[in-house]
Amino acid sequence: SSVSRFLPDPKTVAAKLGVDKGPIHLVEAGLPKQLAELGWKVQFDGHHQFEEIPTEDDPPIGKLKNPRSVSRVCQAVAKVVGDHAKKGQLPLTLGGDHSLAMGTISGTLEKYPDACVIWVDAHADINTAETTDSGNIHGMPASFLLGIGPKVEEFSWVKPLLKPHRIVYIGLRDVDQGERRILREHGIKAFSMHEVDKYGIGRVVEMALDHVNPGRKLPIHLSFDVDALDPSVAPSTGTPVRGGLTFREGHYICEAVYETGCLVALDIMEVNPSLADSESAKQTVAVGCSLARSALGETLL
Ligand SMILES: N/C(=N\O)NCCC[NH3+]
Ligand SMILES: [Mn+2]
Ligand SMILES: [Mn+2]
Ligand SMILES: [Mn+2]
């Protein structure tokens, strides 16, 4: 089947967080061609540009930073992902920071309301407008998708379609107190790096899938933040945290999700080549491409 290649490059949002070069580098590293070589009919209609909202026109709402530009970009991404999904394509979104998941997962849920989400990340990204310290919305997307926390008018377009039993985390190791409380109170399943060490990645992925997709019948949206990987594997990213997934553990997750045959959407997020020396940036871009290939069927044999 075909994978729709659209690569939102949210200039506005990314520019503030410096992640705007990710998509460009991933494409320039040859990802579309690599996926075509796996047999996908790749449709890449260019990077999505978003007009800047000048900072003075986008003051914080409460603590939330760049709320209007983040909202506008994510809403546009939700529409594009939803449209591709409705055409039976598999949207691959290259970020850009993880706030984009508000858009990509909203788009997926429009077509597949029963979809489950596998969120691979060092962070839970589930702060609300109340619990966030930084006000960086890339630490909050999951709370909007779940409809948790106080209403923020600017984000009222995000329908709370995601249910707590339909999301599972793998790779957590830097979760705020407020987020821990939210995970506990809503009974959201999370496999931290402790569980990865304890059970091994094979068992963890099996338990994660058993939790959100017991019969392997539900569509899967895989949202992969490259900072889930150890910084020695993916150094050029916004919030690196030591003690992450090995190169193989990260790829195993992608391979195992592909093997379910349920994948309907994929995000490769937080590749930020502008944050490190060129060698580290190249290494991180290469890992991003490799993860995408693994999630789209590049098996080892
Ligand atoms: N990479 C990040 N989320 O996945 N950064 C924001 C979260 C910090 N608590
Ligand atoms: Mn994230
Ligand atoms: Mn993260
Ligand atoms: Mn981030």
PDB file of C-alpha atoms and ligand atoms in Angstrom:
ATOM      1  CA  SER A   1       0.000   0.000   0.000  1.00  0.00           C
ATOM      2  CA  SER A   2       1.180   3.527  -0.141  1.00  0.00           C
ATOM      3  CA  VAL A   3       2.750   5.668   2.436  1.00  0.00           C
ATOM      4  CA  SER A   4       1.892   9.298   2.108  1.00  0.00           C
ATOM      5  CA  ARG A   5       4.961  11.346   2.585  1.00  0.00           C
ATOM      6  CA  PHE A   6       4.223  14.614   3.990  1.00  0.00           C
ATOM      7  CA  LEU A   7       6.750  16.275   6.113  1.00  0.00           C
ATOM      8  CA  PRO A   8       5.314  19.110   8.088  1.00  0.00           C
ATOM      9  CA  ASP A   9       8.096  21.478   8.806  1.00  0.00           C
ATOM     10  CA  PRO A  10       6.328  23.779  11.234  1.00  0.00           C
ATOM     11  CA  LYS A  11       8.514  26.778  10.678  1.00  0.00           C
ATOM     12  CA  THR A  12       6.738  28.845  13.258  1.00  0.00           C
ATOM     13  CA  VAL A  13       6.783  26.348  16.072  1.00  0.00           C
ATOM     14  CA  ALA A  14      10.027  24.711  15.136  1.00  0.00           C
ATOM     15  CA  ALA A  15      11.818  27.981  14.618  1.00  0.00           C
ATOM     16  CA  LYS A  16      11.303  28.792  18.267  1.00  0.00           C
ATOM     17  CA  LEU A  17      12.449  25.376  19.350  1.00  0.00           C
ATOM     18  CA  GLY A  18      15.088  24.960  16.678  1.00  0.00           C
ATOM     19  CA  VAL A  19      13.701  21.667  15.408  1.00  0.00           C
ATOM     20  CA  ASP A  20      12.764  23.045  12.013  1.00  0.00           C
ATOM     21  CA  LYS A  21      15.658  21.414  10.191  1.00  0.00           C
ATOM     22  CA  GLY A  22      14.768  17.853  11.159  1.00  0.00           C
ATOM     23  CA  PRO A  23      12.398  17.037   8.302  1.00  0.00           C
ATOM     24  CA  ILE A  24      14.639  18.643   5.702  1.00  0.00           C
ATOM     25  CA  HIS A  25      17.685  16.625   6.813  1.00  0.00           C
ATOM     26  CA  LEU A  26      15.714  13.375   6.980  1.00  0.00           C
ATOM     27  CA  VAL A  27      14.491  13.880   3.421  1.00  0.00           C
ATOM     28  CA  GLU A  28      17.907  14.976   2.203  1.00  0.00           C
ATOM     29  CA  ALA A  29      19.356  11.829   3.767  1.00  0.00           C
ATOM     30  CA  GLY A  30      17.214   9.999   1.208  1.00  0.00           C
ATOM     31  CA  LEU A  31      14.337   8.644   3.317  1.00  0.00           C
ATOM     32  CA  PRO A  32      11.675   8.846   0.574  1.00  0.00           C
ATOM     33  CA  LYS A  33      13.875   6.823  -1.787  1.00  0.00           C
ATOM     34  CA  GLN A  34      14.770   4.352   0.971  1.00  0.00           C
ATOM     35  CA  LEU A  35      11.062   3.710   1.593  1.00  0.00           C
ATOM     36  CA  ALA A  36      10.365   3.358  -2.122  1.00  0.00           C
ATOM     37  CA  GLU A  37      13.101   0.726  -2.192  1.00  0.00           C
ATOM     38  CA  LEU A  38      11.120  -1.158   0.495  1.00  0.00           C
ATOM     39  CA  GLY A  39       8.259  -1.275  -1.981  1.00  0.00           C
ATOM     40  CA  TRP A  40       6.180   1.641  -0.718  1.00  0.00           C
ATOM     41  CA  LYS A  41       4.450   3.965  -3.150  1.00  0.00           C
ATOM     42  CA  VAL A  42       5.853   7.134  -1.623  1.00  0.00           C
ATOM     43  CA  GLN A  43       4.021  10.438  -2.021  1.00  0.00           C
ATOM     44  CA  PHE A  44       6.147  13.330  -0.822  1.00  0.00           C
ATOM     45  CA  ASP A  45       4.500  16.596  -1.720  1.00  0.00           C
ATOM     46  CA  GLY A  46       7.148  18.826  -0.208  1.00  0.00           C
ATOM     47  CA  HIS A  47       7.746  20.204   3.238  1.00  0.00           C
ATOM     48  CA  HIS A  48       4.794  21.912   4.806  1.00  0.00           C
ATOM     49  CA  GLN A  49       5.496  25.573   5.428  1.00  0.00           C
ATOM     50  CA  PHE A  50       3.606  27.557   7.998  1.00  0.00           C
ATOM     51  CA  GLU A  51       3.593  31.311   8.078  1.00  0.00           C
ATOM     52  CA  GLU A  52       5.250  32.793  11.128  1.00  0.00           C
ATOM     53  CA  ILE A  53       3.136  34.347  13.835  1.00  0.00           C
ATOM     54  CA  PRO A  54       5.363  37.089  15.233  1.00  0.00           C
ATOM     55  CA  THR A  55       6.078  36.548  18.925  1.00  0.00           C
ATOM     56  CA  GLU A  56       4.443  39.839  19.820  1.00  0.00           C
ATOM     57  CA  ASP A  57       1.216  38.541  18.245  1.00  0.00           C
ATOM     58  CA  ASP A  58       1.410  35.246  20.128  1.00  0.00           C
ATOM     59  CA  PRO A  59       1.822  36.055  23.825  1.00  0.00           C
ATOM     60  CA  PRO A  60       1.642  33.145  26.300  1.00  0.00           C
ATOM     61  CA  ILE A  61      -1.787  31.940  27.386  1.00  0.00           C
ATOM     62  CA  GLY A  62      -1.244  31.282  31.066  1.00  0.00           C
ATOM     63  CA  LYS A  63       2.136  29.547  31.015  1.00  0.00           C
ATOM     64  CA  LEU A  64       1.712  28.107  27.505  1.00  0.00           C
ATOM     65  CA  LYS A  65       4.342  29.400  25.076  1.00  0.00           C
ATOM     66  CA  ASN A  66       3.639  30.147  21.398  1.00  0.00           C
ATOM     67  CA  PRO A  67       0.106  28.784  21.855  1.00  0.00           C
ATOM     68  CA  ARG A  68      -1.412  30.218  18.656  1.00  0.00           C
ATOM     69  CA  SER A  69       1.400  29.092  16.364  1.00  0.00           C
ATOM     70  CA  VAL A  70       1.536  25.615  17.913  1.00  0.00           C
ATOM     71  CA  SER A  71      -2.231  25.321  17.661  1.00  0.00           C
ATOM     72  CA  ARG A  72      -2.357  26.523  14.078  1.00  0.00           C
ATOM     73  CA  VAL A  73       0.433  24.180  12.936  1.00  0.00           C
ATOM     74  CA  CYS A  74      -1.021  21.174  14.760  1.00  0.00           C
ATOM     75  CA  GLN A  75      -4.507  21.833  13.409  1.00  0.00           C
ATOM     76  CA  ALA A  76      -3.108  21.974   9.872  1.00  0.00           C
ATOM     77  CA  VAL A  77      -1.191  18.734  10.472  1.00  0.00           C
ATOM     78  CA  ALA A  78      -4.351  17.071  11.830  1.00  0.00           C
ATOM     79  CA  LYS A  79      -6.159  17.926   8.594  1.00  0.00           C
ATOM     80  CA  VAL A  80      -3.346  16.679   6.348  1.00  0.00           C
ATOM     81  CA  VAL A  81      -2.870  13.440   8.303  1.00  0.00           C
ATOM     82  CA  GLY A  82      -6.617  12.858   8.439  1.00  0.00           C
ATOM     83  CA  ASP A  83      -6.969  13.439   4.694  1.00  0.00           C
ATOM     84  CA  HIS A  84      -4.141  11.013   3.856  1.00  0.00           C
ATOM     85  CA  ALA A  85      -5.516   8.420   6.265  1.00  0.00           C
ATOM     86  CA  LYS A  86      -8.980   8.695   4.698  1.00  0.00           C
ATOM     87  CA  LYS A  87      -7.377   7.951   1.322  1.00  0.00           C
ATOM     88  CA  GLY A  88      -6.030   4.718   2.766  1.00  0.00           C
ATOM     89  CA  GLN A  89      -2.494   6.011   2.953  1.00  0.00           C
ATOM     90  CA  LEU A  90      -0.107   5.646   5.884  1.00  0.00           C
ATOM     91  CA  PRO A  91       0.947   9.156   6.975  1.00  0.00           C
ATOM     92  CA  LEU A  92       4.584   9.377   8.065  1.00  0.00           C
ATOM     93  CA  THR A  93       5.214  12.651   9.917  1.00  0.00           C
ATOM     94  CA  LEU A  94       8.785  13.810  10.415  1.00  0.00           C
ATOM     95  CA  GLY A  95       9.148  16.432  13.151  1.00  0.00           C
ATOM     96  CA  GLY A  96       9.632  18.832  14.414  1.00  0.00           C
ATOM     97  CA  ASP A  97       8.923  18.719  18.115  1.00  0.00           C
ATOM     98  CA  HIS A  98       6.456  16.371  19.728  1.00  0.00           C
ATOM     99  CA  SER A  99       3.670  18.942  20.095  1.00  0.00           C
ATOM    100  CA  LEU A 100       2.917  17.903  16.497  1.00  0.00           C
ATOM    101  CA  ALA A 101       1.501  14.652  17.871  1.00  0.00           C
ATOM    102  CA  MET A 102      -1.609  16.652  18.839  1.00  0.00           C
ATOM    103  CA  GLY A 103      -2.118  17.029  15.114  1.00  0.00           C
ATOM    104  CA  THR A 104      -0.983  13.648  13.848  1.00  0.00           C
ATOM    105  CA  ILE A 105      -2.908  11.587  16.421  1.00  0.00           C
ATOM    106  CA  SER A 106      -6.015  13.767  16.013  1.00  0.00           C
ATOM    107  CA  GLY A 107      -5.794  13.061  12.291  1.00  0.00           C
ATOM    108  CA  THR A 108      -5.455   9.328  12.859  1.00  0.00           C
ATOM    109  CA  LEU A 109      -8.365   9.237  15.330  1.00  0.00           C
ATOM    110  CA  GLU A 110     -10.619  10.974  12.829  1.00  0.00           C
ATOM    111  CA  LYS A 111     -10.250   8.052  10.435  1.00  0.00           C
ATOM    112  CA  TYR A 112      -9.601   5.330  13.055  1.00  0.00           C
ATOM    113  CA  PRO A 113     -11.496   6.320  16.240  1.00  0.00           C
ATOM    114  CA  ASP A 114     -10.521   2.968  17.792  1.00  0.00           C
ATOM    115  CA  ALA A 115      -6.811   3.381  17.087  1.00  0.00           C
ATOM    116  CA  CYS A 116      -4.321   2.762  19.885  1.00  0.00           C
ATOM    117  CA  VAL A 117      -1.158   4.794  20.421  1.00  0.00           C
ATOM    118  CA  ILE A 118       2.313   3.483  21.201  1.00  0.00           C
ATOM    119  CA  TRP A 119       4.261   6.471  22.564  1.00  0.00           C
ATOM    120  CA  VAL A 120       8.011   5.836  22.591  1.00  0.00           C
ATOM    121  CA  ASP A 121       9.729   8.579  24.550  1.00  0.00           C
ATOM    122  CA  ALA A 122      11.946   9.444  27.518  1.00  0.00           C
ATOM    123  CA  HIS A 123       9.095  11.764  28.529  1.00  0.00           C
ATOM    124  CA  ALA A 124       5.351  11.331  29.027  1.00  0.00           C
ATOM    125  CA  ASP A 125       4.449  14.646  27.324  1.00  0.00           C
ATOM    126  CA  ILE A 126       1.258  14.620  29.376  1.00  0.00           C
ATOM    127  CA  ASN A 127       1.507  17.857  31.370  1.00  0.00           C
ATOM    128  CA  THR A 128      -1.633  19.983  31.498  1.00  0.00           C
ATOM    129  CA  ALA A 129      -1.904  23.789  31.481  1.00  0.00           C
ATOM    130  CA  GLU A 130      -1.977  23.413  35.277  1.00  0.00           C
ATOM    131  CA  THR A 131       0.930  20.989  35.813  1.00  0.00           C
ATOM    132  CA  THR A 132       3.377  22.312  33.236  1.00  0.00           C
ATOM    133  CA  ASP A 133       6.387  24.154  34.642  1.00  0.00           C
ATOM    134  CA  SER A 134       8.028  25.201  31.397  1.00  0.00           C
ATOM    135  CA  GLY A 135       4.924  26.080  29.396  1.00  0.00           C
ATOM    136  CA  ASN A 136       6.531  24.261  26.449  1.00  0.00           C
ATOM    137  CA  ILE A 137       3.642  22.621  24.669  1.00  0.00           C
ATOM    138  CA  HIS A 138       5.840  19.764  23.415  1.00  0.00           C
ATOM    139  CA  GLY A 139       5.614  18.470  26.996  1.00  0.00           C
ATOM    140  CA  MET A 140       1.813  18.437  26.847  1.00  0.00           C
ATOM    141  CA  PRO A 141       0.353  16.881  23.671  1.00  0.00           C
ATOM    142  CA  ALA A 142      -0.925  13.685  25.325  1.00  0.00           C
ATOM    143  CA  SER A 143      -3.016  15.612  27.870  1.00  0.00           C
ATOM    144  CA  PHE A 144      -4.893  17.461  25.120  1.00  0.00           C
ATOM    145  CA  LEU A 145      -5.510  14.248  23.156  1.00  0.00           C
ATOM    146  CA  LEU A 146      -6.909  12.570  26.303  1.00  0.00           C
ATOM    147  CA  GLY A 147      -8.952  15.617  27.310  1.00  0.00           C
ATOM    148  CA  ILE A 148      -7.140  15.831  30.653  1.00  0.00           C
ATOM    149  CA  GLY A 149      -6.698  19.162  32.482  1.00  0.00           C
ATOM    150  CA  PRO A 150      -8.263  22.591  32.233  1.00  0.00           C
ATOM    151  CA  LYS A 151      -9.784  23.690  28.940  1.00  0.00           C
ATOM    152  CA  VAL A 152      -7.583  25.912  26.811  1.00  0.00           C
ATOM    153  CA  GLU A 153      -9.782  27.703  24.275  1.00  0.00           C
ATOM    154  CA  GLU A 154      -6.954  27.879  21.707  1.00  0.00           C
ATOM    155  CA  PHE A 155      -6.813  24.068  21.647  1.00  0.00           C
ATOM    156  CA  SER A 156     -10.543  23.385  21.740  1.00  0.00           C
ATOM    157  CA  TRP A 157     -10.217  21.881  18.243  1.00  0.00           C
ATOM    158  CA  VAL A 158      -8.399  18.876  19.748  1.00  0.00           C
ATOM    159  CA  LYS A 159     -11.228  16.403  20.366  1.00  0.00           C
ATOM    160  CA  PRO A 160     -10.610  14.209  23.434  1.00  0.00           C
ATOM    161  CA  LEU A 161     -10.978  11.008  21.406  1.00  0.00           C
ATOM    162  CA  LEU A 162      -8.022   9.126  22.885  1.00  0.00           C
ATOM    163  CA  LYS A 163      -8.964   6.846  25.801  1.00  0.00           C
ATOM    164  CA  PRO A 164      -6.503   6.123  28.658  1.00  0.00           C
ATOM    165  CA  HIS A 165      -6.531   2.369  27.934  1.00  0.00           C
ATOM    166  CA  ARG A 166      -5.622   3.023  24.291  1.00  0.00           C
ATOM    167  CA  ILE A 167      -2.206   4.618  24.925  1.00  0.00           C
ATOM    168  CA  VAL A 168       0.931   2.908  26.223  1.00  0.00           C
ATOM    169  CA  TYR A 169       4.400   4.359  26.822  1.00  0.00           C
ATOM    170  CA  ILE A 170       7.793   2.713  26.287  1.00  0.00           C
ATOM    171  CA  GLY A 171      11.106   4.254  27.349  1.00  0.00           C
ATOM    172  CA  LEU A 172      10.060   6.714  30.094  1.00  0.00           C
ATOM    173  CA  ARG A 173      12.780   7.945  32.413  1.00  0.00           C
ATOM    174  CA  ASP A 174      12.143  11.676  32.885  1.00  0.00           C
ATOM    175  CA  VAL A 175       8.557  12.149  34.100  1.00  0.00           C
ATOM    176  CA  ASP A 176       7.462  15.163  36.179  1.00  0.00           C
ATOM    177  CA  GLN A 177       5.604  14.706  39.481  1.00  0.00           C
ATOM    178  CA  GLY A 178       2.409  16.099  37.973  1.00  0.00           C
ATOM    179  CA  GLU A 179       2.683  13.671  35.072  1.00  0.00           C
ATOM    180  CA  ARG A 180       3.227  10.710  37.411  1.00  0.00           C
ATOM    181  CA  ARG A 181       0.033  11.633  39.218  1.00  0.00           C
ATOM    182  CA  ILE A 182      -1.868  11.886  35.911  1.00  0.00           C
ATOM    183  CA  LEU A 183      -0.572   8.484  34.726  1.00  0.00           C
ATOM    184  CA  ARG A 184      -1.595   6.919  38.044  1.00  0.00           C
ATOM    185  CA  GLU A 185      -5.001   8.605  38.318  1.00  0.00           C
ATOM    186  CA  HIS A 186      -5.972   7.691  34.761  1.00  0.00           C
ATOM    187  CA  GLY A 187      -4.526   4.196  34.894  1.00  0.00           C
ATOM    188  CA  ILE A 188      -2.295   4.859  31.892  1.00  0.00           C
ATOM    189  CA  LYS A 189       0.151   2.019  31.251  1.00  0.00           C
ATOM    190  CA  ALA A 190       3.824   2.919  30.982  1.00  0.00           C
ATOM    191  CA  PHE A 191       6.897   0.741  30.541  1.00  0.00           C
ATOM    192  CA  SER A 192       9.814   2.798  31.819  1.00  0.00           C
ATOM    193  CA  MET A 193      13.468   1.991  31.226  1.00  0.00           C
ATOM    194  CA  HIS A 194      13.313   0.059  34.505  1.00  0.00           C
ATOM    195  CA  GLU A 195      10.861  -2.406  32.935  1.00  0.00           C
ATOM    196  CA  VAL A 196      12.929  -2.551  29.748  1.00  0.00           C
ATOM    197  CA  ASP A 197      15.925  -3.605  31.859  1.00  0.00           C
ATOM    198  CA  LYS A 198      13.861  -5.975  33.966  1.00  0.00           C
ATOM    199  CA  TYR A 199      11.922  -7.825  31.232  1.00  0.00           C
ATOM    200  CA  GLY A 200      13.867  -7.087  28.069  1.00  0.00           C
ATOM    201  CA  ILE A 201      12.469  -5.192  25.098  1.00  0.00           C
ATOM    202  CA  GLY A 202      10.825  -8.236  23.535  1.00  0.00           C
ATOM    203  CA  ARG A 203       8.613  -8.901  26.530  1.00  0.00           C
ATOM    204  CA  VAL A 204       7.945  -5.196  27.090  1.00  0.00           C
ATOM    205  CA  VAL A 205       6.656  -4.710  23.538  1.00  0.00           C
ATOM    206  CA  GLU A 206       4.517  -7.839  23.853  1.00  0.00           C
ATOM    207  CA  MET A 207       3.026  -6.574  27.151  1.00  0.00           C
ATOM    208  CA  ALA A 208       2.511  -3.107  25.704  1.00  0.00           C
ATOM    209  CA  LEU A 209       0.684  -4.500  22.671  1.00  0.00           C
ATOM    210  CA  ASP A 210      -1.326  -6.910  24.869  1.00  0.00           C
ATOM    211  CA  HIS A 211      -2.424  -3.899  26.905  1.00  0.00           C
ATOM    212  CA  VAL A 212      -3.619  -1.603  24.117  1.00  0.00           C
ATOM    213  CA  ASN A 213      -4.264  -4.080  21.311  1.00  0.00           C
ATOM    214  CA  PRO A 214      -4.924  -7.516  22.838  1.00  0.00           C
ATOM    215  CA  GLY A 215      -6.339  -9.112  19.705  1.00  0.00           C
ATOM    216  CA  ARG A 216      -3.957  -7.195  17.443  1.00  0.00           C
ATOM    217  CA  LYS A 217      -7.139  -5.992  15.720  1.00  0.00           C
ATOM    218  CA  LEU A 218      -6.901  -2.251  16.422  1.00  0.00           C
ATOM    219  CA  PRO A 219      -5.082   0.213  14.178  1.00  0.00           C
ATOM    220  CA  ILE A 220      -1.774   1.390  15.692  1.00  0.00           C
ATOM    221  CA  HIS A 221      -0.354   4.923  15.646  1.00  0.00           C
ATOM    222  CA  LEU A 222       3.352   4.759  16.574  1.00  0.00           C
ATOM    223  CA  SER A 223       4.673   8.088  17.851  1.00  0.00           C
ATOM    224  CA  PHE A 224       8.450   7.796  18.267  1.00  0.00           C
ATOM    225  CA  ASP A 225      10.389  10.604  19.991  1.00  0.00           C
ATOM    226  CA  VAL A 226      14.033   9.918  19.214  1.00  0.00           C
ATOM    227  CA  ASP A 227      15.011  11.048  22.712  1.00  0.00           C
ATOM    228  CA  ALA A 228      13.646   7.666  23.829  1.00  0.00           C
ATOM    229  CA  LEU A 229      16.968   6.397  22.526  1.00  0.00           C
ATOM    230  CA  ASP A 230      20.092   6.834  24.615  1.00  0.00           C
ATOM    231  CA  PRO A 231      21.852  10.132  23.823  1.00  0.00           C
ATOM    232  CA  SER A 232      24.860   8.084  22.675  1.00  0.00           C
ATOM    233  CA  VAL A 233      22.572   6.773  19.901  1.00  0.00           C
ATOM    234  CA  ALA A 234      20.544   9.936  19.130  1.00  0.00           C
ATOM    235  CA  PRO A 235      22.503  12.907  20.480  1.00  0.00           C
ATOM    236  CA  SER A 236      21.026  15.723  18.402  1.00  0.00           C
ATOM    237  CA  THR A 237      17.669  16.211  20.105  1.00  0.00           C
ATOM    238  CA  GLY A 238      16.062  18.830  22.331  1.00  0.00           C
ATOM    239  CA  THR A 239      15.858  17.079  25.694  1.00  0.00           C
ATOM    240  CA  PRO A 240      18.366  14.207  25.815  1.00  0.00           C
ATOM    241  CA  VAL A 241      18.184  11.992  28.934  1.00  0.00           C
ATOM    242  CA  ARG A 242      20.860   9.431  29.840  1.00  0.00           C
ATOM    243  CA  GLY A 243      20.006   5.751  30.219  1.00  0.00           C
ATOM    244  CA  GLY A 244      17.841   5.343  27.130  1.00  0.00           C
ATOM    245  CA  LEU A 245      17.039   2.615  24.633  1.00  0.00           C
ATOM    246  CA  THR A 246      19.882   1.066  22.693  1.00  0.00           C
ATOM    247  CA  PHE A 247      19.941   1.325  18.921  1.00  0.00           C
ATOM    248  CA  ARG A 248      18.589  -2.228  18.679  1.00  0.00           C
ATOM    249  CA  GLU A 249      15.905  -1.799  21.355  1.00  0.00           C
ATOM    250  CA  GLY A 250      14.560   1.230  19.478  1.00  0.00           C
ATOM    251  CA  HIS A 251      14.556  -0.666  16.207  1.00  0.00           C
ATOM    252  CA  TYR A 252      13.022  -3.755  17.772  1.00  0.00           C
ATOM    253  CA  ILE A 253       9.981  -1.711  18.827  1.00  0.00           C
ATOM    254  CA  CYS A 254       9.534  -0.492  15.240  1.00  0.00           C
ATOM    255  CA  GLU A 255      10.021  -3.973  13.743  1.00  0.00           C
ATOM    256  CA  ALA A 256       7.593  -5.574  16.207  1.00  0.00           C
ATOM    257  CA  VAL A 257       4.930  -2.933  15.539  1.00  0.00           C
ATOM    258  CA  TYR A 258       5.325  -3.451  11.798  1.00  0.00           C
ATOM    259  CA  GLU A 259       4.985  -7.219  12.275  1.00  0.00           C
ATOM    260  CA  THR A 260       1.522  -6.721  13.841  1.00  0.00           C
ATOM    261  CA  GLY A 261       0.293  -5.508  10.454  1.00  0.00           C
ATOM    262  CA  CYS A 262      -1.768  -2.904  12.342  1.00  0.00           C
ATOM    263  CA  LEU A 263       0.354   0.208  11.768  1.00  0.00           C
ATOM    264  CA  VAL A 264      -1.693   3.047  10.266  1.00  0.00           C
ATOM    265  CA  ALA A 265       0.438   6.099  11.126  1.00  0.00           C
ATOM    266  CA  LEU A 266       3.998   6.854  12.156  1.00  0.00           C
ATOM    267  CA  ASP A 267       5.706   9.893  13.704  1.00  0.00           C
ATOM    268  CA  ILE A 268       9.475  10.279  13.946  1.00  0.00           C
ATOM    269  CA  MET A 269       9.896  13.301  16.212  1.00  0.00           C
ATOM    270  CA  GLU A 270      12.475  15.550  17.877  1.00  0.00           C
ATOM    271  CA  VAL A 271      15.315  15.033  15.430  1.00  0.00           C
ATOM    272  CA  ASN A 272      17.050  18.397  15.770  1.00  0.00           C
ATOM    273  CA  PRO A 273      20.224  18.584  13.688  1.00  0.00           C
ATOM    274  CA  SER A 274      20.862  22.178  14.699  1.00  0.00           C
ATOM    275  CA  LEU A 275      21.659  21.172  18.278  1.00  0.00           C
ATOM    276  CA  ALA A 276      24.908  19.275  17.932  1.00  0.00           C
ATOM    277  CA  ASP A 277      28.097  19.053  15.895  1.00  0.00           C
ATOM    278  CA  SER A 278      27.610  17.818  12.371  1.00  0.00           C
ATOM    279  CA  GLU A 279      28.738  14.265  13.132  1.00  0.00           C
ATOM    280  CA  SER A 280      26.164  13.919  15.948  1.00  0.00           C
ATOM    281  CA  ALA A 281      23.518  15.550  13.794  1.00  0.00           C
ATOM    282  CA  LYS A 282      24.248  13.137  10.941  1.00  0.00           C
ATOM    283  CA  GLN A 283      24.131  10.193  13.354  1.00  0.00           C
ATOM    284  CA  THR A 284      20.738  11.310  14.684  1.00  0.00           C
ATOM    285  CA  VAL A 285      19.302  11.878  11.218  1.00  0.00           C
ATOM    286  CA  ALA A 286      20.535   8.429  10.151  1.00  0.00           C
ATOM    287  CA  VAL A 287      18.848   6.852  13.185  1.00  0.00           C
ATOM    288  CA  GLY A 288      15.601   8.661  12.352  1.00  0.00           C
ATOM    289  CA  CYS A 289      15.677   7.268   8.812  1.00  0.00           C
ATOM    290  CA  SER A 290      16.552   3.803  10.069  1.00  0.00           C
ATOM    291  CA  LEU A 291      13.714   3.759  12.627  1.00  0.00           C
ATOM    292  CA  ALA A 292      11.252   4.778   9.921  1.00  0.00           C
ATOM    293  CA  ARG A 293      12.489   1.997   7.625  1.00  0.00           C
ATOM    294  CA  SER A 294      12.155  -0.564  10.448  1.00  0.00           C
ATOM    295  CA  ALA A 295       8.608   0.545  11.249  1.00  0.00           C
ATOM    296  CA  LEU A 296       7.754   0.255   7.548  1.00  0.00           C
ATOM    297  CA  GLY A 297       9.024  -3.244   6.992  1.00  0.00           C
ATOM    298  CA  GLU A 298      12.775  -3.224   6.600  1.00  0.00           C
ATOM    299  CA  THR A 299      13.353  -6.515   8.433  1.00  0.00           C
ATOM    300  CA  LEU A 300      16.779  -7.903   9.148  1.00  0.00           C
ATOM    301  CA  LEU A 301      16.321 -10.957   6.927  1.00  0.00           C
TER     302      LEU A 301
HETATM  303  N1  LIG B   1      11.273  15.865  24.386  1.00  0.00           N
HETATM  304  C1  LIG B   1      10.333  16.323  25.219  1.00  0.00           C
HETATM  305  N2  LIG B   1       9.289  15.608  25.391  1.00  0.00           N
HETATM  306  O1  LIG B   1       9.163  14.372  24.858  1.00  0.00           O
HETATM  307  N3  LIG B   1      10.497  17.548  25.843  1.00  0.00           N
HETATM  308  C2  LIG B   1       9.507  18.109  26.712  1.00  0.00           C
HETATM  309  C3  LIG B   1       9.211  17.274  27.939  1.00  0.00           C
HETATM  310  C4  LIG B   1       9.957  17.687  29.153  1.00  0.00           C
HETATM  311  N4  LIG B   1       9.243  17.266  30.370  1.00  0.00           N
HETATM  312 MN    MN B   2       8.148  13.657  23.229  1.00  0.00          MN
HETATM  313 MN    MN B   3      11.015  13.295  24.719  1.00  0.00          MN
HETATM  314 MN    MN B   4      10.929  18.244  23.069  1.00  0.00          MN
END
